[in-house]
Short mmCIF file of C-alpha atoms in Angstrom, two decimals:
data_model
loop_
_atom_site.label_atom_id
_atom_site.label_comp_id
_atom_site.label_asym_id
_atom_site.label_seq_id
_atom_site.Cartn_x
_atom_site.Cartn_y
_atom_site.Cartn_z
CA UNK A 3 0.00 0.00 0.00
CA UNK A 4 1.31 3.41 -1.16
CA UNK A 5 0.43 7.04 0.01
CA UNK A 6 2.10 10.13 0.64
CA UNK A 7 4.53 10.21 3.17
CA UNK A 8 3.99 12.71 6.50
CA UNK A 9 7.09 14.56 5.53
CA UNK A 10 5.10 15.64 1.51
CA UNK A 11 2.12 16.39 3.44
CA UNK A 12 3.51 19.25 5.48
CA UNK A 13 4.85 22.27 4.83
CA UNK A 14 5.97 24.91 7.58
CA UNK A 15 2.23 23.81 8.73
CA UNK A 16 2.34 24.07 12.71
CA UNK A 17 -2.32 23.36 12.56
CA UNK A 18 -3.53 20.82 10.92
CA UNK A 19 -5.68 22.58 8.99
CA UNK A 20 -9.32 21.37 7.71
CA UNK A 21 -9.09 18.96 5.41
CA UNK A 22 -11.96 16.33 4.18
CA UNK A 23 -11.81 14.16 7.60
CA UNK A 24 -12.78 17.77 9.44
CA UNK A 25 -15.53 18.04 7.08
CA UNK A 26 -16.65 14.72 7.23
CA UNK A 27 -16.79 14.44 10.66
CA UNK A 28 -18.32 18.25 11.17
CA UNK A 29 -21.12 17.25 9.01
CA UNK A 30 -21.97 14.27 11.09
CA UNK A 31 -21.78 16.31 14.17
CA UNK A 32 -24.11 18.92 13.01
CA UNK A 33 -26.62 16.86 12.36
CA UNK A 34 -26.52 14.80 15.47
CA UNK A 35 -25.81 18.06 18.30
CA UNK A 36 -28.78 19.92 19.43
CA UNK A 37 -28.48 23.38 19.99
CA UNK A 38 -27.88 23.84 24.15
CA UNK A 39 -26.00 20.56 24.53
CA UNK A 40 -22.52 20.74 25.79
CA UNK A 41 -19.61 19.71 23.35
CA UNK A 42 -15.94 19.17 23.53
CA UNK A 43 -13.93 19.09 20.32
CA UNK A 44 -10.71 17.31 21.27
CA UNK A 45 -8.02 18.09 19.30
CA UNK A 46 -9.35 20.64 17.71
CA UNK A 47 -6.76 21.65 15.84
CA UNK A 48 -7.46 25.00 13.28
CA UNK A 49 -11.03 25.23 15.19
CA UNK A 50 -12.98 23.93 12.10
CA UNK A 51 -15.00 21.55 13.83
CA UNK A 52 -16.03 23.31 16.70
CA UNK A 53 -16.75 26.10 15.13
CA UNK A 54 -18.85 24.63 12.60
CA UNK A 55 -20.61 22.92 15.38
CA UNK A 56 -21.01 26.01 17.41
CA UNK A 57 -23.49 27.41 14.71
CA UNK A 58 -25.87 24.96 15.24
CA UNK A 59 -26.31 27.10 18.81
CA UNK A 60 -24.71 24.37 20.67
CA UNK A 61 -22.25 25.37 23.45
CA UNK A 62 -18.44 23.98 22.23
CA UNK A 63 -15.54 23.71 23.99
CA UNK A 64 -12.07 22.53 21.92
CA UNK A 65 -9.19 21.39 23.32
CA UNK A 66 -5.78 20.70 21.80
CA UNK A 67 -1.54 19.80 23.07
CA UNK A 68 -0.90 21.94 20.77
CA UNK A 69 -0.51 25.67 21.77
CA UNK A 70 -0.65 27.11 18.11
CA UNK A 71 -3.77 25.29 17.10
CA UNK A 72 -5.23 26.67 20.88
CA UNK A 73 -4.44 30.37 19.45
CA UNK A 74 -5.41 29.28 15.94
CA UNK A 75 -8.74 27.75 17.34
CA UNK A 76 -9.26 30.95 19.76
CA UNK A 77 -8.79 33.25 16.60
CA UNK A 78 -11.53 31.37 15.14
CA UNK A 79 -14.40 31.96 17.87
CA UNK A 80 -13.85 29.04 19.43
CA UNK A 81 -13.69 28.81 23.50
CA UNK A 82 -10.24 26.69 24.03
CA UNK A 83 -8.74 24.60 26.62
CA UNK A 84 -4.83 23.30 26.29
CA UNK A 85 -5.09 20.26 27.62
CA UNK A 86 -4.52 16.40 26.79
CA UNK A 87 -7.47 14.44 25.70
CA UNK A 88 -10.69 15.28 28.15
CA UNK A 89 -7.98 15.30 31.03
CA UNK A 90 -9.22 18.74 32.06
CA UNK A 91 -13.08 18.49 32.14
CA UNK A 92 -15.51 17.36 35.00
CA UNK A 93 -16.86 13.94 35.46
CA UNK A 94 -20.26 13.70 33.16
CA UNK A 95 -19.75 17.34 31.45
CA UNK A 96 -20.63 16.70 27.75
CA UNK A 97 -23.89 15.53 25.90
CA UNK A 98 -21.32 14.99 23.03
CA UNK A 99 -17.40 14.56 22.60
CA UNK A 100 -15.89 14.93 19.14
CA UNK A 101 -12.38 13.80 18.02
CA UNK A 102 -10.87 13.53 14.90
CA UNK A 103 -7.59 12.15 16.19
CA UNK A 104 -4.28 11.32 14.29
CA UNK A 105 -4.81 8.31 13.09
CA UNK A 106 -2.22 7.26 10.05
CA UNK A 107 -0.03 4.29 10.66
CA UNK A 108 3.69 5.58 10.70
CA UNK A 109 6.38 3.44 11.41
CA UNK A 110 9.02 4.76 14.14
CA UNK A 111 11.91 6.02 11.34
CA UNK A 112 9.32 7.64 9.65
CA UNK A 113 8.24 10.02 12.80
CA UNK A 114 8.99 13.43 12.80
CA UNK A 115 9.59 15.08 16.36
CA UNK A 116 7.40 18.45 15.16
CA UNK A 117 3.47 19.49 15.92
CA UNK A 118 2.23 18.72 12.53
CA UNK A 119 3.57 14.81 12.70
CA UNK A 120 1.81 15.23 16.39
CA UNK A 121 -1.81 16.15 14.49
CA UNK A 122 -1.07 13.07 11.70
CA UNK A 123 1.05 10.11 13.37
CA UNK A 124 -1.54 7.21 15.47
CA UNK A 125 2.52 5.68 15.84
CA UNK A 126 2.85 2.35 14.95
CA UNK A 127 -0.51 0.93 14.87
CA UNK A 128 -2.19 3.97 14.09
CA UNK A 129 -3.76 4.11 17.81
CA UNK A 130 -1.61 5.55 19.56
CA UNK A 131 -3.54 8.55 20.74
CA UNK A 132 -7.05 7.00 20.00
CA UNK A 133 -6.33 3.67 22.50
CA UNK A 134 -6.03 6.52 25.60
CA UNK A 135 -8.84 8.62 24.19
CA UNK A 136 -11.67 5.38 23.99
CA UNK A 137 -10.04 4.23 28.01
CA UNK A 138 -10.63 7.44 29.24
CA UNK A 139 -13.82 9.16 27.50
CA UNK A 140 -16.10 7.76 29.51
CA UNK A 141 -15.36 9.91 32.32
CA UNK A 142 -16.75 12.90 30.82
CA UNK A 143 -19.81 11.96 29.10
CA UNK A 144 -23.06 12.87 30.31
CA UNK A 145 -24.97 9.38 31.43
CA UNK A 146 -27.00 9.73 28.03
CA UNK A 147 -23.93 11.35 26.08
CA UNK A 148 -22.06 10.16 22.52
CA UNK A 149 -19.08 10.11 21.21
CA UNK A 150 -18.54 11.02 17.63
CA UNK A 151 -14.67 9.49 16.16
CA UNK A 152 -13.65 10.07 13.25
CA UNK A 153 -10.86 6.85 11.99
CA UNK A 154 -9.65 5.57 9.11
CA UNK A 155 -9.75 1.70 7.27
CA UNK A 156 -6.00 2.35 8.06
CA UNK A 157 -6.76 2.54 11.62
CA UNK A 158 -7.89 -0.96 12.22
CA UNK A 159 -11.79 -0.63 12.53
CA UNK A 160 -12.62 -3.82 14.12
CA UNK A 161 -9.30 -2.85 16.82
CA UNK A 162 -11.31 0.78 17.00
CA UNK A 163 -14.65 -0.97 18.17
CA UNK A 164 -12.88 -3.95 20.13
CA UNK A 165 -11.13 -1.46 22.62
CA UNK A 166 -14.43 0.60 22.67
CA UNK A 167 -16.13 -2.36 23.65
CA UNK A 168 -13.98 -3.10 26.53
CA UNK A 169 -14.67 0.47 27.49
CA UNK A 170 -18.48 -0.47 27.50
CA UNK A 171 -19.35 1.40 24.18
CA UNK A 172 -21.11 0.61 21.48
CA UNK A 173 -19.42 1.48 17.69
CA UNK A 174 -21.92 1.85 15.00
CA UNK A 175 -20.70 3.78 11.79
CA UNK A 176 -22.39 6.58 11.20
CA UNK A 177 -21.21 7.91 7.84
CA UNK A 178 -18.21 7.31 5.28
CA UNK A 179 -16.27 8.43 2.54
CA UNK A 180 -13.91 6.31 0.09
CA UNK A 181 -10.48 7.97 -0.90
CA UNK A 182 -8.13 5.43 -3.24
CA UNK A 183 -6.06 4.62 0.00
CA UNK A 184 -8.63 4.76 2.61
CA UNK A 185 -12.27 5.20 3.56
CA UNK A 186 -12.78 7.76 6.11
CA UNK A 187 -15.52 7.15 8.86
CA UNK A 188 -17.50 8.55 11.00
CA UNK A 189 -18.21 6.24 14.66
CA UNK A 190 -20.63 6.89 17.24
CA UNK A 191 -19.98 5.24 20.94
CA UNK A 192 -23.11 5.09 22.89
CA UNK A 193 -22.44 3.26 26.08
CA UNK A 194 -24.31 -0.48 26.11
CA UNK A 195 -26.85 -1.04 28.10
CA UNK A 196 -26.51 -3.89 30.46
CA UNK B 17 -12.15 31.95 28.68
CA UNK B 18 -15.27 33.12 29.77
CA UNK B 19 -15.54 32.61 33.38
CA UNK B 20 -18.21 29.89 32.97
CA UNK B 21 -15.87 28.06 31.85
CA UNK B 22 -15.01 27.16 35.26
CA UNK B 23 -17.96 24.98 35.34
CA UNK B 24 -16.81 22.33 33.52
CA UNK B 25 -13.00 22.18 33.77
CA UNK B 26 -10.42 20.32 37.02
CA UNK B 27 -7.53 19.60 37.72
CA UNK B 28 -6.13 17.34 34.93
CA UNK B 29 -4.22 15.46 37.49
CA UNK B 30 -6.84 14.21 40.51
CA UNK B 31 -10.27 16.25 39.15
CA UNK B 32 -11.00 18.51 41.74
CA UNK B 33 -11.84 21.64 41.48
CA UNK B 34 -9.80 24.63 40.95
CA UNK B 35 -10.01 28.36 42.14
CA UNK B 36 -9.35 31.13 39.74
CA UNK B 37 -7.04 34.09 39.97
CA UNK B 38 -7.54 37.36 37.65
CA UNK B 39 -4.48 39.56 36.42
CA UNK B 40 -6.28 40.75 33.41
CA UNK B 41 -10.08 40.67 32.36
CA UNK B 42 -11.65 42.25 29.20
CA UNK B 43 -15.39 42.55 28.87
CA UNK B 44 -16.49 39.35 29.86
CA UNK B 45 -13.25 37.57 28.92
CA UNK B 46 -10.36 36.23 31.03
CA UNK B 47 -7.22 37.35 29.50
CA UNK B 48 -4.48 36.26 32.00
CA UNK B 49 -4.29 34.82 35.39
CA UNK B 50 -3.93 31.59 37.48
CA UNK B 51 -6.17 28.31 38.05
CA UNK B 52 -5.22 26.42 41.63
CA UNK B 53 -6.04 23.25 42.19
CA UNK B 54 -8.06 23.31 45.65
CA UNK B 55 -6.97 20.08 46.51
CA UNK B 56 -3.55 19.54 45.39
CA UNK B 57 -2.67 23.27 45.18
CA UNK B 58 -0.73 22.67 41.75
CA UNK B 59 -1.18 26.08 39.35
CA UNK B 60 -1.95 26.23 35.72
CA UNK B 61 -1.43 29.41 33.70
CA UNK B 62 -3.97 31.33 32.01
CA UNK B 63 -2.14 33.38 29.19
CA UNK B 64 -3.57 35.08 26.19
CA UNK B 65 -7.08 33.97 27.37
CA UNK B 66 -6.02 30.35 27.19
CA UNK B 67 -5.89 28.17 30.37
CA UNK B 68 -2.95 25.51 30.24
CA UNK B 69 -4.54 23.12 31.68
CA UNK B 70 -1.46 20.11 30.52
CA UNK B 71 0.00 18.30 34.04
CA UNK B 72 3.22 19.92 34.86
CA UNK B 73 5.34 17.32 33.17
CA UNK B 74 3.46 18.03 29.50
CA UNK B 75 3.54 21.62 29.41
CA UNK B 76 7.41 22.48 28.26
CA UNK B 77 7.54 18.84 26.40
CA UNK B 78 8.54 18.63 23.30
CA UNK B 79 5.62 17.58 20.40
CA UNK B 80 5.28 14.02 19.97
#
């Protein structure tokens, strides 16, 4: 399997900026929030998401590591947190958590130590930041709350809904969108009843 | 941040809540000034109307 390499997809890029996973998974976010719920947008990035999301008249938070996406986002309307993951926010908080997370494969010689390799590189497996993100989610979610992921056929979808299950989610795909190397989806964890 | 922010945000490191300082407030908006953990007393800067809200050990780290 070919595709670009990290290093031809940046630039001097510190953001990420909104490419067709943003869009994708903004779409499916706007149609699912309801204006007044509560919604974090972690790893925000260039804002795009939340601030797409914050039109609907829903009240967005984003978060990012990154402290030049946090300004970026901030520039762009957007009420920001630097933080890592939902780390910062209260116990039951948000009716919905968004996260379009880096989630290309990239082998360890491949890796390069700068913020735009941070916003594309899942490591290894392509999980490295999404494993964390589905073990600690939870936390924040109101009892009745979602979680809308945006991954990639790269990622390993069946790994995606395995370690969601374990977390006591249900995966069900909400949307997608085929690219030559990849099709890009959108997942929504509701928590299982039992 | 808007100061209702405080509703929703802790302390990264053991979730409790955290008391805010003001240096600098515009309109409704918190430009700079200090969030304190109330139970472990740890401080996070808020600069440019961002909190920093990364544990200690994250916030001069390198990326990735």
């Amino acid at each position: 399997m070919t595709r670009p390499d990290l290093a031809d997809r940046r630039g001097v890029e510190t953001v990420y900026g909104a490419a067709e996973d943003s869009i994708l998974l903004a779409d499916a976010a706007v149609d699912d929030v309801s204006p007044e719920e509560r919604v974090l947008d972690v790893g925000t990035g260039s804002g795009y998401v939340a601030a797409r999301v914050a039109e609907t008249g829903a009240e967005v938070v984003g978060t990012d590591v990154n402290p030049h996406a946090c300004l970026k986002a901030r520039d762009e309307g957007v009420e920001v947190v630097r933080g890592n993951l939902a780390d910062p926010f209260r116990d039951g908080a948000f009716d919905v958590v968004l996260f379009n997370p880096p989630y290309l494969p990239t082998p360890p010689e491949k890796e390069w130590d700068d913020w735009m390799e941070h916003a594309l590189s899942g490591g290894d497996d392509g999980r490295r930041v999404i494993d964390p993100f589905l073990d600690t989610v939870g936390r924040v979610l109101a009892p009745d709350g979602e979680v809308l992921l945006l991954i990639s056929t790269l990622t390993g979808v069946e790994e995606v809904r395995d370690r969601a299950g374990s977390n006591g989610f249900d995966a069900t795909v909400v949307t997608e969108d085929s690219h030559p190397y990849e099709t890009l989806l959108v997942v929504r964890l509701t928590r299982r009843d039992d | 941040m808007k100061e209702d922010l405080m509703d929703i945000i802790c302390c990264p490191l053991d979730k409790h809540d955290l008391d805010l300082e003001v240096d600098e407030r515009d309109d409704g908006e918190i430009l700079s000034g200090t969030l304190v953990c109330t139970e472990c007393g740890e401080s996070y800067p808020i600069e440019d109307g961002i909190p920093n809200l990364l544990p200690p050990d994250m916030r001069d780290e390198a990326p990735a």
